[in-house]
Amino acid sequence: MPDADDVVELRALQVRAYGRAGALSESEAARLQELEHARAGESGSPSAVEAPDAPQVPQHPVDLPAAQPAAADSQVAESGDAPPPHRESALTTLRRHWRLVSVIVVAFVLIGLALGWSLFWDRGAAPMQLSAEQRGWHDAILASGDFDPGSLRAIDEEEGVVIWFATKKDGADVCLVLGDGDQTAPACTTREQALIQGVSATLVKVVDDTQNYDVDAQMFLTADGEPAVIARSYITVPQSTTMFASPEEASTAASLATETGWDRRSIMVAGYDDGVPIWVGVDKEDQRYCLAFDGSMPDPPMSCDDSLMLTDADRTLTLDISKDGESTRYEYRFGYGQQYLTVTKGLGGEDASGD
């Protein structure tokens, strides 16, 4: 008795043989004949047996006679050759084992989803762990303000300063609070304003008579109302707008002012070469811009602009340093346009190449 797979294969061969654009190879025609004979032997009619759950094949108008199967039958009869042994097609094999294939496919899909989930799932910001001392700061801040109960929580830390988030007026206002135990710097605004431009706060820590440590933080609210913070810290010098990355840089700037006669208020880091700062400043005596390498050594390598500081056009300061047979050129573009430092490394002085 033909099984369901044979019925499906028979239907497919019939559609190709009797359809509008039907065409069969000799082996396919022989296979069609074999299947039709099997069905005829079962019921006496090629169309009498219907396999359960067999897919329904659309019926097409028959414009061409079934000449190709008949021709194949006559050729087989005349030659006396037996029909070639039936080879199960890949499609038939796939249909026969469709349950196993489905299980394998589903397993691979689930494995892929699990890997993607483990690699890319956003687990959210983990709560910040506070020390016993910092928990004391929390209680002091909570007691000093009129924040909503349970809303004050630590979300970040920058140079020993804890950054807190809180709300007021039943969540209508949001607050950014900086605190280090000695002082607190709160800043609050409406939730709507925080969604538009955020809220910022600054806490200034005194290092000594010549330096302050400034901690800046800016907080934004995400679409679901959660705080996201950007924080930075830097050294500032009283009576100057210059900022330094560390107390060591601020001390180097003070040494440069003594060694070179530069105006201390003008000294700043133009850029870095492998961690070594490249300094720029204005000579107090002739008001020229100067560029210096490192600055931590006595009499550092330096070059100065020949023109006056108030010249309208943008200018470039160039400083060449040779070490171990390698020449490095530092070019500092300054003036009324954008200021930037370019570092070019290479061998042979003027033949140096590469950025």
Tab-separated table of C-alpha atoms in Angstrom:
chain	number	residue	atom	x	y	z
A	1	MET	CA	0.000	0.000	0.000
A	2	PRO	CA	1.491	3.364	-0.925
A	3	ASP	CA	2.379	5.473	2.083
A	4	ALA	CA	1.733	9.218	2.526
A	5	ASP	CA	5.131	10.162	1.115
A	6	ASP	CA	4.512	8.139	-2.035
A	7	VAL	CA	1.151	9.842	-2.495
A	8	VAL	CA	2.765	13.270	-2.143
A	9	GLU	CA	5.461	12.317	-4.671
A	10	LEU	CA	2.820	10.929	-7.048
A	11	ARG	CA	0.809	14.152	-6.870
A	12	ALA	CA	3.910	16.234	-7.591
A	13	LEU	CA	4.871	14.093	-10.608
A	14	GLN	CA	1.302	14.206	-11.949
A	15	VAL	CA	1.199	17.975	-11.727
A	16	ARG	CA	4.467	18.242	-13.655
A	17	ALA	CA	3.407	15.641	-16.254
A	18	TYR	CA	-0.141	16.832	-16.895
A	19	GLY	CA	0.152	20.512	-16.121
A	20	ARG	CA	0.312	23.372	-18.592
A	21	ALA	CA	4.092	23.448	-18.694
A	22	GLY	CA	4.684	19.880	-17.571
A	23	ALA	CA	7.867	18.028	-18.415
A	24	LEU	CA	9.411	14.857	-16.974
A	25	SER	CA	12.712	13.133	-17.450
A	26	GLU	CA	12.793	9.461	-18.368
A	27	SER	CA	13.524	8.389	-14.798
A	28	GLU	CA	10.742	10.632	-13.453
A	29	ALA	CA	8.298	9.235	-16.006
A	30	ALA	CA	9.220	5.709	-14.979
A	31	ARG	CA	8.748	6.626	-11.314
A	32	LEU	CA	5.316	8.098	-12.104
A	33	GLN	CA	4.320	4.896	-13.862
A	34	GLU	CA	5.555	2.831	-10.904
A	35	LEU	CA	3.493	4.871	-8.435
A	36	GLU	CA	0.372	4.817	-10.581
A	37	HIS	CA	0.643	1.047	-11.044
A	38	ALA	CA	1.013	0.619	-7.295
A	39	ARG	CA	-2.155	2.586	-6.698
A	40	ALA	CA	-3.987	0.731	-9.493
A	41	GLY	CA	-3.013	-2.595	-7.929
A	42	GLU	CA	-4.467	-1.385	-4.622
A	43	SER	CA	-7.867	-0.236	-5.889
A	44	GLY	CA	-7.976	-0.755	-9.656
A	45	SER	CA	-7.917	2.966	-10.290
A	46	PRO	CA	-4.958	5.378	-10.120
A	47	SER	CA	-7.079	7.964	-8.388
A	48	ALA	CA	-9.077	5.799	-6.057
A	49	VAL	CA	-6.698	5.878	-3.105
A	50	GLU	CA	-6.436	9.067	-1.057
A	51	ALA	CA	-3.760	9.187	1.616
A	52	PRO	CA	-4.843	10.701	4.932
A	53	ASP	CA	-3.608	14.218	5.553
A	54	ALA	CA	-2.105	14.367	2.052
A	55	PRO	CA	-1.779	17.957	0.822
A	56	GLN	CA	-4.270	19.034	-1.799
A	57	VAL	CA	-2.629	19.856	-5.136
A	58	PRO	CA	-4.332	22.579	-7.218
A	59	GLN	CA	-5.834	21.195	-10.432
A	60	HIS	CA	-4.694	22.896	-13.645
A	61	PRO	CA	-6.357	22.742	-17.059
A	62	VAL	CA	-4.801	20.003	-19.167
A	63	ASP	CA	-3.833	21.389	-22.547
A	64	LEU	CA	-1.306	18.735	-23.488
A	65	PRO	CA	-1.964	14.937	-23.624
A	66	ALA	CA	-0.045	12.704	-21.303
A	67	ALA	CA	2.244	11.733	-24.125
A	68	GLN	CA	5.478	11.845	-22.225
A	69	PRO	CA	4.630	9.083	-19.678
A	70	ALA	CA	3.217	6.921	-22.492
A	71	ALA	CA	6.325	7.413	-24.595
A	72	ALA	CA	8.489	6.506	-21.662
A	73	ASP	CA	6.374	3.392	-21.038
A	74	SER	CA	6.769	2.240	-24.678
A	75	GLN	CA	10.501	2.829	-24.606
A	76	VAL	CA	10.845	0.762	-21.474
A	77	ALA	CA	8.680	-2.037	-22.928
A	78	GLU	CA	10.582	-2.101	-26.220
A	79	SER	CA	13.979	-2.109	-24.653
A	80	GLY	CA	13.061	-4.687	-22.074
A	81	ASP	CA	15.046	-2.795	-19.451
A	82	ALA	CA	13.661	-2.792	-15.982
A	83	PRO	CA	12.847	0.627	-14.437
A	84	PRO	CA	15.827	2.034	-12.616
A	85	PRO	CA	15.826	1.450	-8.887
A	86	HIS	CA	14.022	4.202	-7.025
A	87	ARG	CA	16.299	6.665	-5.203
A	88	GLU	CA	14.680	8.626	-2.513
A	89	SER	CA	14.968	12.358	-3.237
A	90	ALA	CA	16.249	14.837	-0.699
A	91	LEU	CA	12.771	16.358	-0.478
A	92	THR	CA	11.249	12.951	0.271
A	93	THR	CA	13.900	12.249	2.906
A	94	LEU	CA	13.242	15.644	4.478
A	95	ARG	CA	9.521	14.956	4.559
A	96	ARG	CA	10.051	11.516	6.068
A	97	HIS	CA	12.118	12.952	8.921
A	98	TRP	CA	10.411	16.315	9.290
A	99	ARG	CA	9.884	15.923	13.032
A	100	LEU	CA	13.589	15.399	13.699
A	101	VAL	CA	14.516	18.334	11.440
A	102	SER	CA	12.017	20.569	13.234
A	103	VAL	CA	13.449	19.653	16.621
A	104	ILE	CA	16.996	20.446	15.441
A	105	VAL	CA	15.974	23.812	13.973
A	106	VAL	CA	14.091	24.823	17.121
A	107	ALA	CA	17.069	23.801	19.266
A	108	PHE	CA	19.460	26.000	17.254
A	109	VAL	CA	17.049	28.946	17.433
A	110	LEU	CA	16.752	28.621	21.205
A	111	ILE	CA	20.537	28.369	21.601
A	112	GLY	CA	21.009	31.517	19.485
A	113	LEU	CA	18.429	33.428	21.504
A	114	ALA	CA	20.052	32.347	24.759
A	115	LEU	CA	23.509	33.463	23.598
A	116	GLY	CA	22.188	36.817	22.365
A	117	TRP	CA	20.327	37.365	25.618
A	118	SER	CA	23.402	36.612	27.710
A	119	LEU	CA	25.676	38.871	25.617
A	120	PHE	CA	23.493	41.882	24.853
A	121	TRP	CA	20.706	42.028	27.390
A	122	ASP	CA	20.775	45.335	29.266
A	123	ARG	CA	20.569	44.328	32.890
A	124	GLY	CA	20.342	47.946	34.054
A	125	ALA	CA	22.642	49.824	36.422
A	126	ALA	CA	23.584	47.842	39.496
A	127	PRO	CA	22.951	49.654	42.786
A	128	MET	CA	26.037	51.402	44.133
A	129	GLN	CA	27.487	49.793	47.253
A	130	LEU	CA	28.111	52.349	50.002
A	131	SER	CA	30.647	52.150	52.775
A	132	ALA	CA	29.609	52.701	56.369
A	133	GLU	CA	30.946	56.268	56.150
A	134	GLN	CA	29.019	56.954	52.942
A	135	ARG	CA	25.828	55.579	54.487
A	136	GLY	CA	26.310	58.231	57.151
A	137	TRP	CA	26.496	60.852	54.403
A	138	HIS	CA	23.234	59.476	53.014
A	139	ASP	CA	21.473	59.922	56.341
A	140	ALA	CA	22.847	63.444	56.758
A	141	ILE	CA	21.705	64.512	53.265
A	142	LEU	CA	18.286	62.992	53.840
A	143	ALA	CA	17.916	64.880	57.116
A	144	SER	CA	19.055	68.202	55.619
A	145	GLY	CA	16.627	68.347	52.702
A	146	ASP	CA	12.954	67.882	51.965
A	147	PHE	CA	13.366	64.995	49.553
A	148	ASP	CA	10.612	62.477	48.939
A	149	PRO	CA	10.891	59.537	51.371
A	150	GLY	CA	12.948	56.695	49.921
A	151	SER	CA	13.957	58.648	46.793
A	152	LEU	CA	17.596	59.446	47.718
A	153	ARG	CA	19.963	56.881	46.184
A	154	ALA	CA	23.624	56.841	45.160
A	155	ILE	CA	24.225	56.374	41.430
A	156	ASP	CA	27.939	57.162	40.879
A	157	GLU	CA	31.208	58.287	42.459
A	158	GLU	CA	33.906	60.648	41.167
A	159	GLU	CA	37.166	61.279	43.047
A	160	GLY	CA	35.644	60.481	46.441
A	161	VAL	CA	32.480	62.487	45.778
A	162	VAL	CA	29.236	60.494	45.776
A	163	ILE	CA	26.611	61.494	43.202
A	164	TRP	CA	23.037	61.070	44.418
A	165	PHE	CA	19.616	61.147	42.786
A	166	ALA	CA	16.476	62.242	44.621
A	167	THR	CA	13.014	63.662	43.979
A	168	LYS	CA	10.843	66.305	45.607
A	169	LYS	CA	7.148	67.210	45.585
A	170	ASP	CA	6.031	63.617	45.050
A	171	GLY	CA	8.314	63.202	42.051
A	172	ALA	CA	7.456	66.484	40.315
A	173	ASP	CA	11.041	67.744	40.837
A	174	VAL	CA	14.257	65.783	40.357
A	175	CYS	CA	17.521	66.532	42.145
A	176	LEU	CA	21.227	65.910	41.603
A	177	VAL	CA	23.237	65.971	44.826
A	178	LEU	CA	27.053	65.840	45.182
A	179	GLY	CA	28.516	65.097	48.595
A	180	ASP	CA	31.812	64.064	50.178
A	181	GLY	CA	30.978	64.191	53.876
A	182	ASP	CA	32.431	67.681	54.351
A	183	GLN	CA	30.086	69.517	52.021
A	184	THR	CA	27.046	68.963	49.814
A	185	ALA	CA	26.123	70.551	46.481
A	186	PRO	CA	22.461	69.972	45.524
A	187	ALA	CA	20.716	71.092	42.324
A	188	CYS	CA	17.021	70.539	41.530
A	189	THR	CA	14.693	71.273	38.631
A	190	THR	CA	11.319	70.142	37.343
A	191	ARG	CA	11.078	66.706	35.776
A	192	GLU	CA	10.006	68.275	32.475
A	193	GLN	CA	13.036	70.571	32.412
A	194	ALA	CA	15.351	67.696	33.300
A	195	LEU	CA	14.014	65.712	30.344
A	196	ILE	CA	14.863	68.634	28.032
A	197	GLN	CA	18.290	69.809	29.225
A	198	GLY	CA	19.200	67.829	32.325
A	199	VAL	CA	20.458	69.252	35.607
A	200	SER	CA	24.078	69.944	36.629
A	201	ALA	CA	25.996	70.553	39.849
A	202	THR	CA	29.608	71.292	40.862
A	203	LEU	CA	31.432	70.572	44.114
A	204	VAL	CA	34.780	72.321	44.751
A	205	LYS	CA	37.318	70.609	47.037
A	206	VAL	CA	40.279	72.681	48.244
A	207	VAL	CA	43.595	70.887	47.667
A	208	ASP	CA	45.874	73.649	48.965
A	209	ASP	CA	46.325	77.389	48.668
A	210	THR	CA	47.148	77.115	44.965
A	211	GLN	CA	44.787	74.375	43.752
A	212	ASN	CA	41.147	73.340	43.865
A	213	TYR	CA	39.632	70.021	42.810
A	214	ASP	CA	36.373	70.594	40.905
A	215	VAL	CA	33.903	67.749	40.426
A	216	ASP	CA	31.237	68.401	37.791
A	217	ALA	CA	28.221	66.189	37.170
A	218	GLN	CA	25.353	66.470	34.736
A	219	MET	CA	22.290	64.278	34.985
A	220	PHE	CA	19.743	63.447	32.306
A	221	LEU	CA	16.584	61.368	32.500
A	222	THR	CA	16.022	58.422	30.221
A	223	ALA	CA	12.712	57.791	28.470
A	224	ASP	CA	11.508	55.708	31.435
A	225	GLY	CA	12.529	58.399	33.951
A	226	GLU	CA	15.765	56.790	35.189
A	227	PRO	CA	18.814	59.037	35.867
A	228	ALA	CA	21.902	58.888	33.640
A	229	VAL	CA	24.977	60.796	34.853
A	230	ILE	CA	28.092	62.206	33.175
A	231	ALA	CA	30.817	63.200	35.673
A	232	ARG	CA	34.323	64.639	35.380
A	233	SER	CA	36.927	66.102	37.710
A	234	TYR	CA	39.847	68.469	37.172
A	235	ILE	CA	42.269	70.777	38.965
A	236	THR	CA	41.719	74.522	38.802
A	237	VAL	CA	44.020	77.335	39.858
A	238	PRO	CA	42.650	80.416	41.639
A	239	GLN	CA	42.469	83.547	39.460
A	240	SER	CA	42.750	81.419	36.304
A	241	THR	CA	40.355	79.669	33.939
A	242	THR	CA	42.908	76.932	33.161
A	243	MET	CA	42.017	73.340	34.079
A	244	PHE	CA	44.403	70.440	34.673
A	245	ALA	CA	43.836	66.690	34.781
A	246	SER	CA	45.696	66.140	38.046
A	247	PRO	CA	47.513	67.952	40.864
A	248	GLU	CA	50.800	66.889	39.236
A	249	GLU	CA	49.899	68.806	36.066
A	250	ALA	CA	49.020	71.873	38.120
A	251	SER	CA	52.400	71.675	39.866
A	252	THR	CA	54.170	71.363	36.500
A	253	ALA	CA	52.346	74.473	35.264
A	254	ALA	CA	53.620	76.377	38.310
A	255	SER	CA	57.174	75.180	37.582
A	256	LEU	CA	56.869	76.253	33.937
A	257	ALA	CA	55.827	79.718	35.006
A	258	THR	CA	58.987	79.948	37.120
A	259	GLU	CA	61.345	78.361	34.564
A	260	THR	CA	60.138	80.119	31.412
A	261	GLY	CA	58.590	83.377	32.562
A	262	TRP	CA	55.228	82.424	31.100
A	263	ASP	CA	52.084	84.026	32.445
A	264	ARG	CA	50.736	81.360	34.809
A	265	ARG	CA	47.148	82.214	33.889
A	266	SER	CA	47.835	81.303	30.233
A	267	ILE	CA	49.556	77.963	30.745
A	268	MET	CA	47.596	74.891	29.627
A	269	VAL	CA	48.082	71.440	28.095
A	270	ALA	CA	47.709	71.540	24.308
A	271	GLY	CA	47.733	67.739	23.982
A	272	TYR	CA	49.612	64.564	24.805
A	273	ASP	CA	52.189	62.361	23.099
A	274	ASP	CA	52.119	58.889	24.642
A	275	GLY	CA	51.089	60.387	27.980
A	276	VAL	CA	53.631	63.222	27.908
A	277	PRO	CA	51.938	66.646	28.026
A	278	ILE	CA	52.738	69.317	25.428
A	279	TRP	CA	52.343	72.758	26.969
A	280	VAL	CA	51.396	76.140	25.538
A	281	GLY	CA	51.590	79.548	27.228
A	282	VAL	CA	52.217	83.265	26.741
A	283	ASP	CA	55.557	84.867	27.571
A	284	LYS	CA	54.872	87.746	29.980
A	285	GLU	CA	57.761	89.850	28.670
A	286	ASP	CA	57.010	89.997	24.929
A	287	GLN	CA	53.472	88.509	24.778
A	288	ARG	CA	54.487	85.716	22.405
A	289	TYR	CA	52.844	82.296	22.321
A	290	CYS	CA	55.219	79.434	23.118
A	291	LEU	CA	55.126	75.632	22.876
A	292	ALA	CA	57.065	73.372	25.265
A	293	PHE	CA	57.673	69.626	25.512
A	294	ASP	CA	57.019	67.832	28.825
A	295	GLY	CA	57.666	70.759	31.165
A	296	SER	CA	58.709	68.617	34.132
A	297	MET	CA	62.414	69.126	33.420
A	298	PRO	CA	64.550	72.265	33.820
A	299	ASP	CA	64.875	74.305	30.625
A	300	PRO	CA	62.383	72.203	28.592
A	301	PRO	CA	62.553	72.124	24.751
A	302	MET	CA	60.531	75.090	23.568
A	303	SER	CA	59.672	77.250	20.534
A	304	CYS	CA	57.899	80.619	20.422
A	305	ASP	CA	55.914	82.493	17.796
A	306	ASP	CA	57.710	85.503	16.358
A	307	SER	CA	54.598	87.612	15.851
A	308	LEU	CA	52.631	89.485	18.480
A	309	MET	CA	49.843	87.702	20.347
A	310	LEU	CA	47.157	90.048	18.988
A	311	THR	CA	47.755	89.242	15.308
A	312	ASP	CA	44.389	88.577	13.637
A	313	ALA	CA	45.421	85.609	11.477
A	314	ASP	CA	45.539	82.031	12.786
A	315	ARG	CA	49.076	80.807	13.347
A	316	THR	CA	50.991	77.587	13.887
A	317	LEU	CA	53.702	76.897	16.450
A	318	THR	CA	56.175	74.179	15.467
A	319	LEU	CA	58.501	72.262	17.795
A	320	ASP	CA	60.846	69.451	16.639
A	321	ILE	CA	62.184	66.921	19.134
A	322	SER	CA	64.808	64.270	18.294
A	323	LYS	CA	65.329	61.224	20.495
A	324	ASP	CA	67.105	57.925	19.768
A	325	GLY	CA	67.392	58.782	16.073
A	326	GLU	CA	63.686	59.505	15.699
A	327	SER	CA	62.313	62.960	14.998
A	328	THR	CA	58.882	64.097	16.197
A	329	ARG	CA	57.221	67.320	15.115
A	330	TYR	CA	54.551	69.069	17.201
A	331	GLU	CA	52.401	71.650	15.429
A	332	TYR	CA	49.965	73.720	17.455
A	333	ARG	CA	47.349	75.652	15.490
A	334	PHE	CA	45.977	78.636	17.398
A	335	GLY	CA	44.455	82.080	16.986
A	336	TYR	CA	40.821	83.039	16.463
A	337	GLY	CA	39.824	79.708	14.942
A	338	GLN	CA	39.856	76.207	16.367
A	339	GLN	CA	42.973	75.320	18.351
A	340	TYR	CA	44.487	71.863	18.030
A	341	LEU	CA	47.787	69.956	18.232
A	342	THR	CA	49.174	67.687	15.491
A	343	VAL	CA	51.900	65.136	16.293
A	344	THR	CA	53.961	63.783	13.380
A	345	LYS	CA	56.492	61.010	13.966
A	346	GLY	CA	59.217	59.686	11.669
A	347	LEU	CA	62.948	59.404	10.976
A	348	GLY	CA	65.342	61.942	9.560
A	349	GLY	CA	64.036	65.258	10.726
A	350	GLU	CA	62.337	66.921	7.759
A	351	ASP	CA	61.684	63.491	6.247
A	352	ALA	CA	59.447	62.530	9.158
A	353	SER	CA	56.174	61.033	8.155
A	354	GLY	CA	53.098	59.494	9.728
A	355	ASP	CA	50.597	60.927	12.189
